[in-house]
Short mmCIF file of C-alpha atoms in Angstrom, two decimals:
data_model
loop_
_atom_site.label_atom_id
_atom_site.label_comp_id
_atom_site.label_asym_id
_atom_site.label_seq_id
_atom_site.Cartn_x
_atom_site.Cartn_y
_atom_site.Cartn_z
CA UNK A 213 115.60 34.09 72.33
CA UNK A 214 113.28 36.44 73.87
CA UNK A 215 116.09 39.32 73.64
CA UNK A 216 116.79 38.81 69.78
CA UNK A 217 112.87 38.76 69.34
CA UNK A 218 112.50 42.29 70.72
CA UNK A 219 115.60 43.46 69.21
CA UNK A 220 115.45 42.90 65.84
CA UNK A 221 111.69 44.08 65.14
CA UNK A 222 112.15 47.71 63.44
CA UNK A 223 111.84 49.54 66.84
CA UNK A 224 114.21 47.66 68.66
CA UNK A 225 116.79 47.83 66.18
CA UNK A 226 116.07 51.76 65.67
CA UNK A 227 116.21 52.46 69.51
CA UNK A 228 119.81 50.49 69.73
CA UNK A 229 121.31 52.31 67.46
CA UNK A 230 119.74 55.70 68.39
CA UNK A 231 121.61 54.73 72.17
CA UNK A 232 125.01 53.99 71.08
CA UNK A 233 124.93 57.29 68.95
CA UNK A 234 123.92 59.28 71.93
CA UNK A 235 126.59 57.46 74.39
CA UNK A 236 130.18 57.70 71.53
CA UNK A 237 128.72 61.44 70.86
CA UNK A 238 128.81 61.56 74.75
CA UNK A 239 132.02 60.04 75.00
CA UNK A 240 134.24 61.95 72.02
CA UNK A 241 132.37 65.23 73.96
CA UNK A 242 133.58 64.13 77.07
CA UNK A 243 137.33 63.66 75.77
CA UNK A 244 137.58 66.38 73.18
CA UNK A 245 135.69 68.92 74.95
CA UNK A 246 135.98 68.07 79.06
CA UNK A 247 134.60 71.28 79.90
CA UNK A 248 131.77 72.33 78.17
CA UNK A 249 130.65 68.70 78.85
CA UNK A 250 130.68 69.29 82.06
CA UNK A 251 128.63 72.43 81.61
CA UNK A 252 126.25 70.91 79.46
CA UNK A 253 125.65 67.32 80.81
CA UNK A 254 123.11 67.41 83.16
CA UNK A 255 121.11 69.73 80.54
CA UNK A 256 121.61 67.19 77.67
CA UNK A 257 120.83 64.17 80.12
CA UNK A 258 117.75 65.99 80.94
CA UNK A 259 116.31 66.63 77.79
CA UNK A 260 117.15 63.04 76.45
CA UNK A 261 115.48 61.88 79.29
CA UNK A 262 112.59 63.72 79.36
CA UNK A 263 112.05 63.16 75.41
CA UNK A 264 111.85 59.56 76.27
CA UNK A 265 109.33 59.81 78.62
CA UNK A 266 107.34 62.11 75.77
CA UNK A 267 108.11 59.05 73.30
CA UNK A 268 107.11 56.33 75.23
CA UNK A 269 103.40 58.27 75.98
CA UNK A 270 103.24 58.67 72.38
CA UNK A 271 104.34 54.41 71.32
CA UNK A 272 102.09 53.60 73.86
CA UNK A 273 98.86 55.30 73.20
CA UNK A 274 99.68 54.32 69.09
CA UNK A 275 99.77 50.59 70.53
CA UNK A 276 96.65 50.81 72.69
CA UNK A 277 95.09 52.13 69.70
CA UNK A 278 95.92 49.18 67.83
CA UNK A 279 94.40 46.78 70.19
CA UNK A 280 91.46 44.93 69.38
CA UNK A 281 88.50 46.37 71.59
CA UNK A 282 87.03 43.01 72.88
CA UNK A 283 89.98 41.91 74.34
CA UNK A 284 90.27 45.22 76.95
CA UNK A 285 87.44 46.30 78.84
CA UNK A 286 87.59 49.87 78.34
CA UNK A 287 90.01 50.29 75.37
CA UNK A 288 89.00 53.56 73.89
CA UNK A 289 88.76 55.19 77.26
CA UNK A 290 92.49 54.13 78.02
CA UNK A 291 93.60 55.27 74.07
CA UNK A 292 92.12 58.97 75.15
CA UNK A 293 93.67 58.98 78.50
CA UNK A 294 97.25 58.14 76.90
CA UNK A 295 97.12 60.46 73.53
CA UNK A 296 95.83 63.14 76.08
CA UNK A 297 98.37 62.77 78.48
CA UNK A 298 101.46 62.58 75.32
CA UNK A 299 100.19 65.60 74.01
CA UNK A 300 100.09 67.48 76.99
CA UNK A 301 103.84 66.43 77.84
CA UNK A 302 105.02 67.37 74.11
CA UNK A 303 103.24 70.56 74.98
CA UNK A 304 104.62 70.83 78.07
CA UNK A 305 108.00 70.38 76.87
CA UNK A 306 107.51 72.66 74.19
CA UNK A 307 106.31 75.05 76.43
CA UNK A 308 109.81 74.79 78.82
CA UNK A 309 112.12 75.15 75.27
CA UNK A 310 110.08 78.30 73.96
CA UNK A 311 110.56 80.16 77.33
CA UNK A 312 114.30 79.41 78.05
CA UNK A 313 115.27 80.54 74.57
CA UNK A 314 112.64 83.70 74.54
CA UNK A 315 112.75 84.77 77.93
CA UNK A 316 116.01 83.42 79.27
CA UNK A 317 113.93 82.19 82.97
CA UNK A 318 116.92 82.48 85.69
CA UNK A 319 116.28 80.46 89.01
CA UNK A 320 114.47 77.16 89.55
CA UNK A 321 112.40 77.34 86.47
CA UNK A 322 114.07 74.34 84.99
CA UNK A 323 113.56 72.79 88.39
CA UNK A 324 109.85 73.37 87.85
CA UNK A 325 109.72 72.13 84.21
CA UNK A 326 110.96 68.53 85.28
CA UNK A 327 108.71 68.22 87.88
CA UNK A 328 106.02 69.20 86.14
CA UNK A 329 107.10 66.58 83.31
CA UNK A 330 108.03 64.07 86.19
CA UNK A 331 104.62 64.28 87.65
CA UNK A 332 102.73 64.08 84.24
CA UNK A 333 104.85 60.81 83.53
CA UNK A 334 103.63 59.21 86.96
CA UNK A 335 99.88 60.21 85.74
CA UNK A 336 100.85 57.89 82.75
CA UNK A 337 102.43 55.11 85.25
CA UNK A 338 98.98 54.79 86.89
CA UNK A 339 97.20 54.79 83.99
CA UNK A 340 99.18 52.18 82.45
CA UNK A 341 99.33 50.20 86.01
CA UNK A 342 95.69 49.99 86.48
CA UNK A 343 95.02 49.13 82.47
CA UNK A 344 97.73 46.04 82.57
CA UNK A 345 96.93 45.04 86.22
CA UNK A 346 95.31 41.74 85.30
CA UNK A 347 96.84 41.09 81.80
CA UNK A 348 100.09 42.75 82.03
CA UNK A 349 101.60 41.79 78.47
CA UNK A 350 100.04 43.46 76.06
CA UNK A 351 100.85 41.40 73.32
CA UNK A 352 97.31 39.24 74.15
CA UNK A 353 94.94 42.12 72.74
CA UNK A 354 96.47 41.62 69.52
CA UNK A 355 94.15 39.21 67.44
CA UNK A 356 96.26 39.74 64.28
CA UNK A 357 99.46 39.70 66.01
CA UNK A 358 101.59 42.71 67.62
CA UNK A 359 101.53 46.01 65.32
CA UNK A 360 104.85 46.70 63.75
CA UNK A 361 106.58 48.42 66.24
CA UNK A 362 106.11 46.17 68.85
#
């Protein structure tokens, strides 16, 4: 019950789909074109990975925002915290795209980037941890229900 709940409210449904495009598109690359999947995968996986990292920042300082004040402690403080650190991995990862394609970095560079990203994820891990310690679902600081994409 709990499954179909999630699933079929617009985000779940949206994120399902968006994964089974990404994993036939993987597989009819892997068949049809064995070797420049092989080049490529670990660059695609990357990138898809570290996008969702950069996504789920951005849902979750939208839903903090949504939350109704008196029911967390220090609500605006934590909606600043999470928009700050979204932005800063979109910018981040915008920063890694612009110099690969301008100034074609050789070396560990990409090494660097996903660390970098890695590390500003974890920043948002603590955050989060220490905001849900006590009340970990965040469905009860809704007073008019869950916004729309949860």
């Amino acid at each position: 019950l709990e499954f179909r709940r999630v699933l079929f409210r617009s985000g779940g449904i949206v994120s399902l789909c968006l994964f089974w495009l990404i994993m036939v598109l993987g597989l009819i690359a892997l068949v049809l074109f064995p070797d420049k999947f092989k080049e490529c995968a670990h660059g695609a996986a990357a990138i898809l990975m570290l996008s969702a990292f950069v996504a789920t920042t951005f849902c979750t300082a939208y839903v903090v925002g949504k939350e109704d004040p008196s029911e967390s402690a220090h609500q605006r403080a934590y909606k600043r915290i999470y928009w700050g650190i979204a932005w800063l991995m979109l910018a981040t990862s915008l920063l890694v795209l612009w110099a690969h394609h301008t100034k074609r970095l050789e070396g560990h560079w990409g090494l660097w980037a996903e660390v970098a990203l890695i590390g500003e994820f974890a920043g948002y891990w603590i955050v989060q941890t220490i905001d849900l310690w006590k009340e970990p679902d965040r469905i009860m600081r809704f007073t008019k229900g869950p916004p729309p994409c949860l």
